[in-house]
CSV table of C-alpha atoms and ligand atoms in Angstrom, one decimal:
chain,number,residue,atom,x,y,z
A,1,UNK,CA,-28.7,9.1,-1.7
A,2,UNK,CA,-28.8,6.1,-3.9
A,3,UNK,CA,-27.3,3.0,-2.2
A,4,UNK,CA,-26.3,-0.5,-4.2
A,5,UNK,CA,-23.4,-3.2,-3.7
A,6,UNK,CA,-21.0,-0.6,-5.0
A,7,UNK,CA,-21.6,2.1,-2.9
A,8,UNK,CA,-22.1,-0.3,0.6
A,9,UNK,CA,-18.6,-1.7,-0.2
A,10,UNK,CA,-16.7,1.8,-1.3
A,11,UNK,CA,-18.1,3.0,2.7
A,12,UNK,CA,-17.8,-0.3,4.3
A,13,UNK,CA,-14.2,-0.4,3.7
A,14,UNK,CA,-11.8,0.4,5.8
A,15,UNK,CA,-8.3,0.3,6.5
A,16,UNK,CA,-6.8,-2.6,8.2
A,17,UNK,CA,-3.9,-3.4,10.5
A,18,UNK,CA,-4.1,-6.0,12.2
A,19,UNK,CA,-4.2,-9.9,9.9
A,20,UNK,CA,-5.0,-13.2,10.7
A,21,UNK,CA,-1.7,-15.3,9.9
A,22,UNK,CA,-4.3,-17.3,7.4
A,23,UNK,CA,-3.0,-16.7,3.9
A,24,UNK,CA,-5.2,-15.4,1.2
A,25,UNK,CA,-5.7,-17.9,-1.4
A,26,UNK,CA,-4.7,-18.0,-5.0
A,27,UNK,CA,-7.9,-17.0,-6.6
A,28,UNK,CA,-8.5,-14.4,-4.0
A,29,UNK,CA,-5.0,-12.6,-4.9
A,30,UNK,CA,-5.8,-13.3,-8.7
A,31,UNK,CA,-8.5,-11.8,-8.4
A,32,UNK,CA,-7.4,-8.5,-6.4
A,33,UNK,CA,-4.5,-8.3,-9.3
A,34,UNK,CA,-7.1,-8.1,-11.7
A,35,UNK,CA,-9.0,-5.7,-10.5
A,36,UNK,CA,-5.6,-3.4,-10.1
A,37,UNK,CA,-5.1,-3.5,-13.9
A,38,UNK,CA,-8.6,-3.1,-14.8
A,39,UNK,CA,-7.8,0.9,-12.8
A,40,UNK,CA,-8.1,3.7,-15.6
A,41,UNK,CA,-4.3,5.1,-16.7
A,42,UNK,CA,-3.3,8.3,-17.9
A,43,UNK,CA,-3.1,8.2,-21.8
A,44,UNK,CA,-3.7,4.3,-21.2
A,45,UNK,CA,-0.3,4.0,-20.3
A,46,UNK,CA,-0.2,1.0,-18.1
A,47,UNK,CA,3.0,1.5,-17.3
A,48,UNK,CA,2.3,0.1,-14.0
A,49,UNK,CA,3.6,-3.0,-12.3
A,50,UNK,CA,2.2,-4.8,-9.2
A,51,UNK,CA,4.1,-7.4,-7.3
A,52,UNK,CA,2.8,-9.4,-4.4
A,53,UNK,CA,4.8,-11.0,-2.0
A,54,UNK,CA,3.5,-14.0,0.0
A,55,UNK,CA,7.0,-15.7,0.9
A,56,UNK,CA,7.1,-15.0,4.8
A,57,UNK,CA,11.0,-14.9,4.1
A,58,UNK,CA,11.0,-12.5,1.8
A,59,UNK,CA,8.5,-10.4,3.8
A,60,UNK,CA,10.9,-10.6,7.1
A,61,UNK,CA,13.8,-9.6,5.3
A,62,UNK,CA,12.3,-6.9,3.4
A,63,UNK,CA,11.4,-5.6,6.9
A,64,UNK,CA,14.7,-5.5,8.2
A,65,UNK,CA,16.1,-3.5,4.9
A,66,UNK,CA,12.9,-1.2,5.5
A,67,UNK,CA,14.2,-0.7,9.4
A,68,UNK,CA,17.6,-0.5,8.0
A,69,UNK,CA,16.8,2.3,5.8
A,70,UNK,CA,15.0,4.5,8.3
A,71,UNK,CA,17.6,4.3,10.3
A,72,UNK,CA,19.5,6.9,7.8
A,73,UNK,CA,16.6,8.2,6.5
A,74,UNK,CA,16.3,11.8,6.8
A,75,UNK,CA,12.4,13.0,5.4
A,76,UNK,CA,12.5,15.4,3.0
A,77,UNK,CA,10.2,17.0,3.5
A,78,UNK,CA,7.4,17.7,6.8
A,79,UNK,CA,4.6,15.5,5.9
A,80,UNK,CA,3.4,14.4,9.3
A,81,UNK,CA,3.8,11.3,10.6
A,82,UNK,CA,7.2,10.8,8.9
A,83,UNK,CA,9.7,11.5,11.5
A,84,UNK,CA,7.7,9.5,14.3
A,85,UNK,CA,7.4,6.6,11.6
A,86,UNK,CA,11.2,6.5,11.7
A,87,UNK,CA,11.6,6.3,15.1
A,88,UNK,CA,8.7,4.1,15.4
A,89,UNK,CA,10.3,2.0,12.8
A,90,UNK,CA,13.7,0.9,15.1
A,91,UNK,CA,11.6,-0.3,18.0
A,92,UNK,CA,11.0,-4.0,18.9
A,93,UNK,CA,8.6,-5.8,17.1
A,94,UNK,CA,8.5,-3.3,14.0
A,95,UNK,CA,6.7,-4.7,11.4
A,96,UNK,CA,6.2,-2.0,7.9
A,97,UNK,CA,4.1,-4.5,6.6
A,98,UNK,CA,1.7,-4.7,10.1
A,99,UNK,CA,2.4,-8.8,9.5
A,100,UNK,CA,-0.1,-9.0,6.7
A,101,UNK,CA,0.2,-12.4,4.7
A,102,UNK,CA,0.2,-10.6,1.1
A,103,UNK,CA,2.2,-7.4,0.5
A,104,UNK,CA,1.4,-6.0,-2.9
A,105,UNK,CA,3.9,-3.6,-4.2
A,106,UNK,CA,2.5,-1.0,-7.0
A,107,UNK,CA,5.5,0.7,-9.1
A,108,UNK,CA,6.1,2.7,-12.4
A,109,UNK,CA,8.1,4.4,-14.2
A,110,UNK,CA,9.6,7.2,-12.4
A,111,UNK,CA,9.5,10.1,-15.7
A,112,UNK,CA,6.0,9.1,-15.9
A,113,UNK,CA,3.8,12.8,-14.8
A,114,UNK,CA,0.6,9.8,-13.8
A,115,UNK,CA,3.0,7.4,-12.1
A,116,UNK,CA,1.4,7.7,-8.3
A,117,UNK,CA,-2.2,8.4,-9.5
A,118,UNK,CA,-2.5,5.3,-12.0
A,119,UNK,CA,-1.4,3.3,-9.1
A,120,UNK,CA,-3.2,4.9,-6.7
A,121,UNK,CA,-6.4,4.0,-8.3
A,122,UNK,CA,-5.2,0.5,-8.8
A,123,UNK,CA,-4.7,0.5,-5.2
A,124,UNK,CA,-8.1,1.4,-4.7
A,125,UNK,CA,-9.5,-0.9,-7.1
A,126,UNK,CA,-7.6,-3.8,-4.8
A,127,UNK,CA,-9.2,-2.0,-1.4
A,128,UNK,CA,-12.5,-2.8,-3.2
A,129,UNK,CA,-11.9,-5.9,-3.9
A,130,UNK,CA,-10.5,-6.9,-1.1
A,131,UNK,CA,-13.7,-5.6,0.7
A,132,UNK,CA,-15.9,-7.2,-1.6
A,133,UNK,CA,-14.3,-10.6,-0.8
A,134,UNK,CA,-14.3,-10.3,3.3
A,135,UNK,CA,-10.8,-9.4,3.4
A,136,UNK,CA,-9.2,-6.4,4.6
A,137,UNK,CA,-6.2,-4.1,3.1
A,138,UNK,CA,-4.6,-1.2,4.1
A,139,UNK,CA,-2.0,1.1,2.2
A,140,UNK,CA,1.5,0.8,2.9
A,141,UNK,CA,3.5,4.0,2.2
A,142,UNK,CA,6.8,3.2,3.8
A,143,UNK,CA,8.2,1.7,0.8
A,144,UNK,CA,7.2,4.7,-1.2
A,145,UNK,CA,9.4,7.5,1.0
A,146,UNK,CA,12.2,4.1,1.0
A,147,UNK,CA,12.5,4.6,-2.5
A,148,UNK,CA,15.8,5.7,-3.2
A,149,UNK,CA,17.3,3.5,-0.7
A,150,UNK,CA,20.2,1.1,-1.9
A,151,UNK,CA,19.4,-1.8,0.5
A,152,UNK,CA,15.6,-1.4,-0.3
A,153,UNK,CA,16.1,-1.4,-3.6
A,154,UNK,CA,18.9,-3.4,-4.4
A,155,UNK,CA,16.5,-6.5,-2.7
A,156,UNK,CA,13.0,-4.8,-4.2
A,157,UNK,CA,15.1,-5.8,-7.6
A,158,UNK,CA,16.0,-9.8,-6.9
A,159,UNK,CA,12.3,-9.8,-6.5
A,160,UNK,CA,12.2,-8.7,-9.7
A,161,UNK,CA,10.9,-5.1,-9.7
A,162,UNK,CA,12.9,-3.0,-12.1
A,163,UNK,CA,15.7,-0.7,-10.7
A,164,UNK,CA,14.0,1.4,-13.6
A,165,UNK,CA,11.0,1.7,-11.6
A,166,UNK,CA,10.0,4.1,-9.1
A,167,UNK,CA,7.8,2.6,-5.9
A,168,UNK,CA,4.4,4.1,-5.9
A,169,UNK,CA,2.6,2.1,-2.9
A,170,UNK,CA,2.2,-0.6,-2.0
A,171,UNK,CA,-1.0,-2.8,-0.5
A,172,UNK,CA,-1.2,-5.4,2.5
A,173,UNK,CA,-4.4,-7.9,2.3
A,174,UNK,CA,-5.4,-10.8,4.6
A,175,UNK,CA,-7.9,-11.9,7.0
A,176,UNK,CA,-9.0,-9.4,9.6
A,177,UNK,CA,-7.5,-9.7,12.9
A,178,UNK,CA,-9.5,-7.0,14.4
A,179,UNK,CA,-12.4,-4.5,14.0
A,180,UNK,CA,-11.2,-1.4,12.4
A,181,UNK,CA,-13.5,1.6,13.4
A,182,UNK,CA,-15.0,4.1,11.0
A,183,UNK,CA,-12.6,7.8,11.3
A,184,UNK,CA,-15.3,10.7,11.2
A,185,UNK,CA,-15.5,12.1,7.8
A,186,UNK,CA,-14.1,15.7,8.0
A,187,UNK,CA,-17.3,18.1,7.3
A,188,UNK,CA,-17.3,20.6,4.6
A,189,UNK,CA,-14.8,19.4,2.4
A,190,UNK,CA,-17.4,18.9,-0.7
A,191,UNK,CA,-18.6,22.3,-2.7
A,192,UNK,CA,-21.5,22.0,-5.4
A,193,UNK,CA,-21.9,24.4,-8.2
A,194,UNK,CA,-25.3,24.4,-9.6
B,201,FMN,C1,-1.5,8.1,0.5
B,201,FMN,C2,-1.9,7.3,1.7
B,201,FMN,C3,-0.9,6.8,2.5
B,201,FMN,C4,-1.2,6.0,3.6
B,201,FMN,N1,-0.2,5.4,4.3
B,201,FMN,C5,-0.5,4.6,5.3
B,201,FMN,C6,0.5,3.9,6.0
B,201,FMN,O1,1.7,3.9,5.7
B,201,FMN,N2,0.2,3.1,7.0
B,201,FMN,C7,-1.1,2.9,7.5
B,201,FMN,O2,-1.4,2.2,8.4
B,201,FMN,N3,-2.2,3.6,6.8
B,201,FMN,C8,-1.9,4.4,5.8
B,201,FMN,N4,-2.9,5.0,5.1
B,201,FMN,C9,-4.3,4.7,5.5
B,201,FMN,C10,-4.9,6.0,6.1
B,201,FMN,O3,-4.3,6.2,7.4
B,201,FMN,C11,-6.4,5.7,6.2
B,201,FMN,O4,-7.0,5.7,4.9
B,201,FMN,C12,-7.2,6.8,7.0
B,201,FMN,O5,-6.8,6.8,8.3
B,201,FMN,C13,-8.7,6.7,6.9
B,201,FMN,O6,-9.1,5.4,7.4
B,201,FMN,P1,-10.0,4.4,6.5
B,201,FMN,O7,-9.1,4.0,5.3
B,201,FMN,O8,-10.3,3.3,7.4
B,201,FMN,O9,-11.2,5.2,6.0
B,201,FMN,C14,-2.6,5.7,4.0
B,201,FMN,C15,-3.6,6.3,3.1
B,201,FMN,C16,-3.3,7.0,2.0
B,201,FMN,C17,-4.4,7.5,1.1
């Protein structure tokens, strides 16, 4: 297989939950932004918009409206994970955001058919980056199944993300705090047609 500075960062990268308190600096999150928009869109739509959050405040409280709102939450569906994420969510110490210094939050428009995949290859694009620029990331989807909740929300819009808007995902970036081991790949999950 070929091999170059692309390829080395798409399978060095890996997802990261546990941050240094150091703060990313300003050109580094400029940086990651730009690459988001830079994503391809369905239809160039664009529609997208990412907001980072660096204000520790802001991130705290956020965290209690997130533990908050799973304490009604009822999944609606049986992805896995959800209903231990909820109960995970009201212990001590909870943190949705894994106390990353930067949170970025991807949203859209919700009647939009390419809302979650336009900014799910934005989020990618600011994995890569991040990688590229020694930092690690991780996607955050609590904020995503949080959507519809009033508290959530009613804050997400002070912070000036439209109640128009649908959350996507949403990024954490910062300094690694710890090694993050490789999962296995899952075999035979790729056909070729010649
Ligand atoms: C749609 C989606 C949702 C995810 N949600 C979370 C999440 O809420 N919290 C988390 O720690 N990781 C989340 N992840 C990261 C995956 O757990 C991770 O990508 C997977 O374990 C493979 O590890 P790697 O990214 O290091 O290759 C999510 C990934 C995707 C694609």
């Amino acid at each position: 297989m070929f091999n170059n500075e692309v390829l080395a960062c798409i399978h060095a990268r890996r997802s990261t939950r546990r941050f240094t308190e150091q703060q990313i600096s300003a050109e580094q999150l400029d940086t990651l932004l730009d690459a988001a928009i830079w994503a391809p869109s369905g239809g160039n739509h664009q529609s997208w918009l990412f907001t980072a959050i660096q204000k520790k405040e802001a991130l705290l409280h956020l965290n209690e409206l997130v533990r908050e709102g799973f304490r009604h939450w009822l999944p609606d569906d049986d992805y896995p994970g959800k209903l231990a994420i909820k109960e995970h969510s009201q212990r001590e110490g909870y943190t949705f955001y894994r106390e990353a210094p930067t949170l970025i939050i991807a949203s859209n428009l919700p009647d939009y058919e390419n809302a979650m995949a336009d900014c799910s290859l934005a989020l990618q694009n600011i994995f890569l980056a991040a990688q590229s620029l020694g930092l690690g990331s991780c996607y955050i989807n609590q904020l995503h199944w949080l959507r519809d909740d009033a508290g959530v929300r009613a804050y997400l819009s002070e912070l000036g993300i439209p109640r128009e808007h649908t959350i996507c995902s949403a990024a954490v970036v910062g300094f690694s705090g710890a090694e993050s081991p490789a999962p296995a790949r899952k075999p035979d999950t790729i056909r070729i047609i010649r």
